[in-house]
PDB file of C-alpha atoms in Angstrom:
ATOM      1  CA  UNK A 281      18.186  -2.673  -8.167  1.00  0.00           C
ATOM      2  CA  UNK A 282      16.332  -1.490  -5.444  1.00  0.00           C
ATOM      3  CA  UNK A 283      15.057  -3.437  -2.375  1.00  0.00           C
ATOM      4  CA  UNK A 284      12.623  -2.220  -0.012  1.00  0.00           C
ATOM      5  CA  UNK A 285      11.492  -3.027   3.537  1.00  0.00           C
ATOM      6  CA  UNK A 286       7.930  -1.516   5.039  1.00  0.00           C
ATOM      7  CA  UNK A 287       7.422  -1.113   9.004  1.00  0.00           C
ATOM      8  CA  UNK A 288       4.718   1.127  10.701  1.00  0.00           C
ATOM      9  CA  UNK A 289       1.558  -1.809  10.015  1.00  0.00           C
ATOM     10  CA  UNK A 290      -0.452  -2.793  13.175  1.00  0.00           C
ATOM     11  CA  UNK A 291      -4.022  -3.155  14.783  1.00  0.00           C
ATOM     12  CA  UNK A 292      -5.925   0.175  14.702  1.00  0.00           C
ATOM     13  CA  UNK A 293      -9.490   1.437  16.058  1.00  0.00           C
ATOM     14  CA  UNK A 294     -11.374   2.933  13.731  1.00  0.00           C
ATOM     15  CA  UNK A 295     -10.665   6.582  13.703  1.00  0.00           C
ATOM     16  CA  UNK A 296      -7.292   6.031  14.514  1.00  0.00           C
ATOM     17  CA  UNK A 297      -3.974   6.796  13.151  1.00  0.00           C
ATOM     18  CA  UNK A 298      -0.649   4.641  11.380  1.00  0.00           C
ATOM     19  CA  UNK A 299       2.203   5.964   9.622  1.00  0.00           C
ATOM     20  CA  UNK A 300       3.832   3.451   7.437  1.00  0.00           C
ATOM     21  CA  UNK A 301       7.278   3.765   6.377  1.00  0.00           C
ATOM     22  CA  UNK A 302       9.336   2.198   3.181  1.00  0.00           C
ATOM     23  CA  UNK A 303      13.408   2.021   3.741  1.00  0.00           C
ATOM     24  CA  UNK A 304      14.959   1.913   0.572  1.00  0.00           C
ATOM     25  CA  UNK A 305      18.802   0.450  -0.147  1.00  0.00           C
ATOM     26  CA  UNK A 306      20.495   1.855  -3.387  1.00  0.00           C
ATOM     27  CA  UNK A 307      21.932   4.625  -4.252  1.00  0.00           C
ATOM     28  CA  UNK A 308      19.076   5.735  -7.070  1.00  0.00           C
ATOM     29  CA  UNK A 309      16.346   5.500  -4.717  1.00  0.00           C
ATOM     30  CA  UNK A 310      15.885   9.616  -5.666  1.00  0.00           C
ATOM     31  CA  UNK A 311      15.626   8.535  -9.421  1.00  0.00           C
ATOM     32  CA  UNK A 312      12.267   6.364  -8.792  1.00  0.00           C
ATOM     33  CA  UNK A 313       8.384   7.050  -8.658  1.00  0.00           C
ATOM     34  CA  UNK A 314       7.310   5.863  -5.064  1.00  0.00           C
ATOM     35  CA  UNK A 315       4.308   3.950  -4.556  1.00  0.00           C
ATOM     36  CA  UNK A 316       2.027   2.787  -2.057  1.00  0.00           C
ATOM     37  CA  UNK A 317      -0.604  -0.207  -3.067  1.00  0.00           C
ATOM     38  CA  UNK A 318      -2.783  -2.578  -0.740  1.00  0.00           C
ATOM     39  CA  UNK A 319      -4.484  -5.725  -1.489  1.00  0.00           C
ATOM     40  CA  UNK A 320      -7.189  -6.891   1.311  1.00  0.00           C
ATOM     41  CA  UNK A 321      -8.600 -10.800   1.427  1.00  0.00           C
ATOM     42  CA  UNK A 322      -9.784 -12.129  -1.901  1.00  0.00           C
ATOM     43  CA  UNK A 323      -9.389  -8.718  -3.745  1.00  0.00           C
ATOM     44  CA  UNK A 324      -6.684  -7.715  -6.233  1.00  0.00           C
ATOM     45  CA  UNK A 325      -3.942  -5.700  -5.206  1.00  0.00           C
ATOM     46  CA  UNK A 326      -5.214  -1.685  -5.837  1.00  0.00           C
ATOM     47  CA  UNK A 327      -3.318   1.638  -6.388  1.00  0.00           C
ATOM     48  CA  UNK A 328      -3.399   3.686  -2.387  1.00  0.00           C
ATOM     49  CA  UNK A 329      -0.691   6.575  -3.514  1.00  0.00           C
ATOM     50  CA  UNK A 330       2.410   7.442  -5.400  1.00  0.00           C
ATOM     51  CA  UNK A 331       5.030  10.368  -5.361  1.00  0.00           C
ATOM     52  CA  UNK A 332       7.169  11.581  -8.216  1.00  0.00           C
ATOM     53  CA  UNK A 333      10.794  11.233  -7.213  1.00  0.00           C
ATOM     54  CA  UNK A 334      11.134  15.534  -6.258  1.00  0.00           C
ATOM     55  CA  UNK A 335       8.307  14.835  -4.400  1.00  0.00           C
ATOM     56  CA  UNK A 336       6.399  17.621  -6.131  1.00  0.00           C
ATOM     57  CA  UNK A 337       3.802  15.458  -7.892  1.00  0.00           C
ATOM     58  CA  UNK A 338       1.955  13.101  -5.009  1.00  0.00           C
ATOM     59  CA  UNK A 339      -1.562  11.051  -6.433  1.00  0.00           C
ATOM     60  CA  UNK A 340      -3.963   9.407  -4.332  1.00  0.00           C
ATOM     61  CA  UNK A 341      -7.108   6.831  -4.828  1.00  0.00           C
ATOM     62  CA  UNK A 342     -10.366   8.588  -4.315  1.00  0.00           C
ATOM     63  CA  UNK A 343     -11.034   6.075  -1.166  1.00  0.00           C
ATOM     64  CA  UNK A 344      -8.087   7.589   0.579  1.00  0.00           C
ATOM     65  CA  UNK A 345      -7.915  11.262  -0.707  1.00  0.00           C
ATOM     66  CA  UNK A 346      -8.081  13.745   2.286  1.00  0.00           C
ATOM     67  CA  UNK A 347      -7.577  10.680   5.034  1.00  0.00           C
ATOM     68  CA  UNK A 348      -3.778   9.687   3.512  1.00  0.00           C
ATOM     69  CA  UNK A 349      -0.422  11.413   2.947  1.00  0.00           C
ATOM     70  CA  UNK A 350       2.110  10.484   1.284  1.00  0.00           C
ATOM     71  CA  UNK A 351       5.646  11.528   1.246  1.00  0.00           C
ATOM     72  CA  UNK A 352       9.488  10.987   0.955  1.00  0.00           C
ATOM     73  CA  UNK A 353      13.184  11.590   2.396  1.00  0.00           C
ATOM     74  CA  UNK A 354      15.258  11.120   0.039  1.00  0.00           C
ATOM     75  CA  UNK A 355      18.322  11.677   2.513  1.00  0.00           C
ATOM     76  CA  UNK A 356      17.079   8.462   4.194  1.00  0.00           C
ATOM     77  CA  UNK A 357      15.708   6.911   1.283  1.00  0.00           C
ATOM     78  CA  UNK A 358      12.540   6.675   2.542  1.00  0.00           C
ATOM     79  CA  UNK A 359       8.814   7.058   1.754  1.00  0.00           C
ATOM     80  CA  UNK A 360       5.515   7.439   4.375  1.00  0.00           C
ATOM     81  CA  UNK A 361       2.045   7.264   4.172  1.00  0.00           C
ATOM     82  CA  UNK A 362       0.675   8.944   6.902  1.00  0.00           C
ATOM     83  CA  UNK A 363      -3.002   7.316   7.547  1.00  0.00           C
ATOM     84  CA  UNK A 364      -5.345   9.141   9.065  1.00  0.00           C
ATOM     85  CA  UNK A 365      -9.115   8.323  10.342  1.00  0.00           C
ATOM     86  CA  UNK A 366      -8.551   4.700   9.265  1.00  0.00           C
ATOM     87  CA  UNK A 367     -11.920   2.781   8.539  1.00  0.00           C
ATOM     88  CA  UNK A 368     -12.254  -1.059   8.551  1.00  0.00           C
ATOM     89  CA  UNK A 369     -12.203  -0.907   4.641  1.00  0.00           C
ATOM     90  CA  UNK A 370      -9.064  -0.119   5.094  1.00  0.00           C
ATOM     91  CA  UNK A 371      -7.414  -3.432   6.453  1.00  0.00           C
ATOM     92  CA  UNK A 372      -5.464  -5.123   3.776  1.00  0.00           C
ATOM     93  CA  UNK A 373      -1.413  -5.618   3.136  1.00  0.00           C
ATOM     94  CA  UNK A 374      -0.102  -2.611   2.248  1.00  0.00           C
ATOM     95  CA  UNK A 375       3.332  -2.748  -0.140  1.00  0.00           C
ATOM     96  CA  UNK A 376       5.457  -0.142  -1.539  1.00  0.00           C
ATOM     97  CA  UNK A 377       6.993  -0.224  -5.124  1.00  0.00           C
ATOM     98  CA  UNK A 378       9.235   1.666  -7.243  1.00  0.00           C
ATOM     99  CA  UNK A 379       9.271   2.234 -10.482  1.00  0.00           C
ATOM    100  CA  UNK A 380      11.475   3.843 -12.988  1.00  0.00           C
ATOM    101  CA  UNK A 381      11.243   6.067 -15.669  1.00  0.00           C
ATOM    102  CA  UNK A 382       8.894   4.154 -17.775  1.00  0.00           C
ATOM    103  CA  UNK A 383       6.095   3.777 -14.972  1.00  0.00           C
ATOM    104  CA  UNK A 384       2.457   5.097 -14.518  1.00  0.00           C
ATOM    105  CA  UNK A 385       2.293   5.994 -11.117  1.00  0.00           C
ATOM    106  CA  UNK A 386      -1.697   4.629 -10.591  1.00  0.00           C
ATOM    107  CA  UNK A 387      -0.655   1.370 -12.868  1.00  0.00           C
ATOM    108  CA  UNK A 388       0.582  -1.524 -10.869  1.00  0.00           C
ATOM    109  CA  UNK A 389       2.204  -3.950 -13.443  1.00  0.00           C
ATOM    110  CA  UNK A 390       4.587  -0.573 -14.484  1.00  0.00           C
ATOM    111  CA  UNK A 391       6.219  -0.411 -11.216  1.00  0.00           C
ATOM    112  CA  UNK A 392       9.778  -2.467 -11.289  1.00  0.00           C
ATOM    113  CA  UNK A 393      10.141  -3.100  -7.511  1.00  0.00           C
ATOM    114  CA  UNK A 394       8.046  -4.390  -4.776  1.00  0.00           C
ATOM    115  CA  UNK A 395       9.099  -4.577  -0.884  1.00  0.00           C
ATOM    116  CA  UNK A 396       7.052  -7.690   1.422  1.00  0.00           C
ATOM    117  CA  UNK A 397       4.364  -5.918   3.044  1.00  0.00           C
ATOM    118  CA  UNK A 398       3.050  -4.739   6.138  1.00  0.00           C
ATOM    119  CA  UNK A 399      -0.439  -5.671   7.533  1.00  0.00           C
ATOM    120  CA  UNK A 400      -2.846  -2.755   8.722  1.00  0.00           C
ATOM    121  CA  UNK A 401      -5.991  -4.003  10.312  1.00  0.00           C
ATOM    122  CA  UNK A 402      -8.510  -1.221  11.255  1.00  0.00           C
ATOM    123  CA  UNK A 403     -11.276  -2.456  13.884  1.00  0.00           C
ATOM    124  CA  UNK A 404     -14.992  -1.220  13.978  1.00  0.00           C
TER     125      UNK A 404
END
């Protein structure tokens, strides 16, 4: 089992900058797809990013591709997403997941784990 625990959420200008961070426990955290997802108010939670567990393989949602980065440690069993030129559209709950060997990285309901949340608000 793996439980997770995101940090790195805040209040942002648009424009601005956040990198998020996901701290793993377990000793298979290397074995697991990585994901990042985000649900805003009223809306259904949506795929953000996801890395394959080398890190060789990284895929991103059109609305962040080029503005978002997303990588791991697998030494500190930990995964980032490095946010960059944040927009308002942006502000929702963002969550990691992992998923095992059976998962679709863009799919959310094939992802086995999911940590709390961290809130990213981006202001106009």
């Amino acid at each position: 089992q793996v439980q997770m625990v995101e940090s790195g959420g805040g209040l942002v200008q648009a424009g601005g900058s956040l990198r998020l961070s996901c701290a793993a426990s377990g000793r298979t955290f290397s074995s697991y797809v990585m994901g990042w997802f985000r649900q805003a108010p009223g809306k259904e939670r949506e795929f953000v990013a996801a890395i394959s567990w080398s890190g060789g393989s990284t895929y991103y949602a059109n609305s962040v591709k080029g503005r978002f980065t997303i990588s791991r440690d697998n030494a500190k069993n930990t995964v980032y997403l490095q946010m960059n030129s944040l927009k308002p559209e942006d502000t929702a709950v963002y969550t990691c997941a992992a998923g095992g060997t059976r998962v679709a990285p863009l799919l959310k309901q094939t992802y086995d784990y999911w940590g709390q949340g961290t809130q990213v608000t981006v202001s106009s």
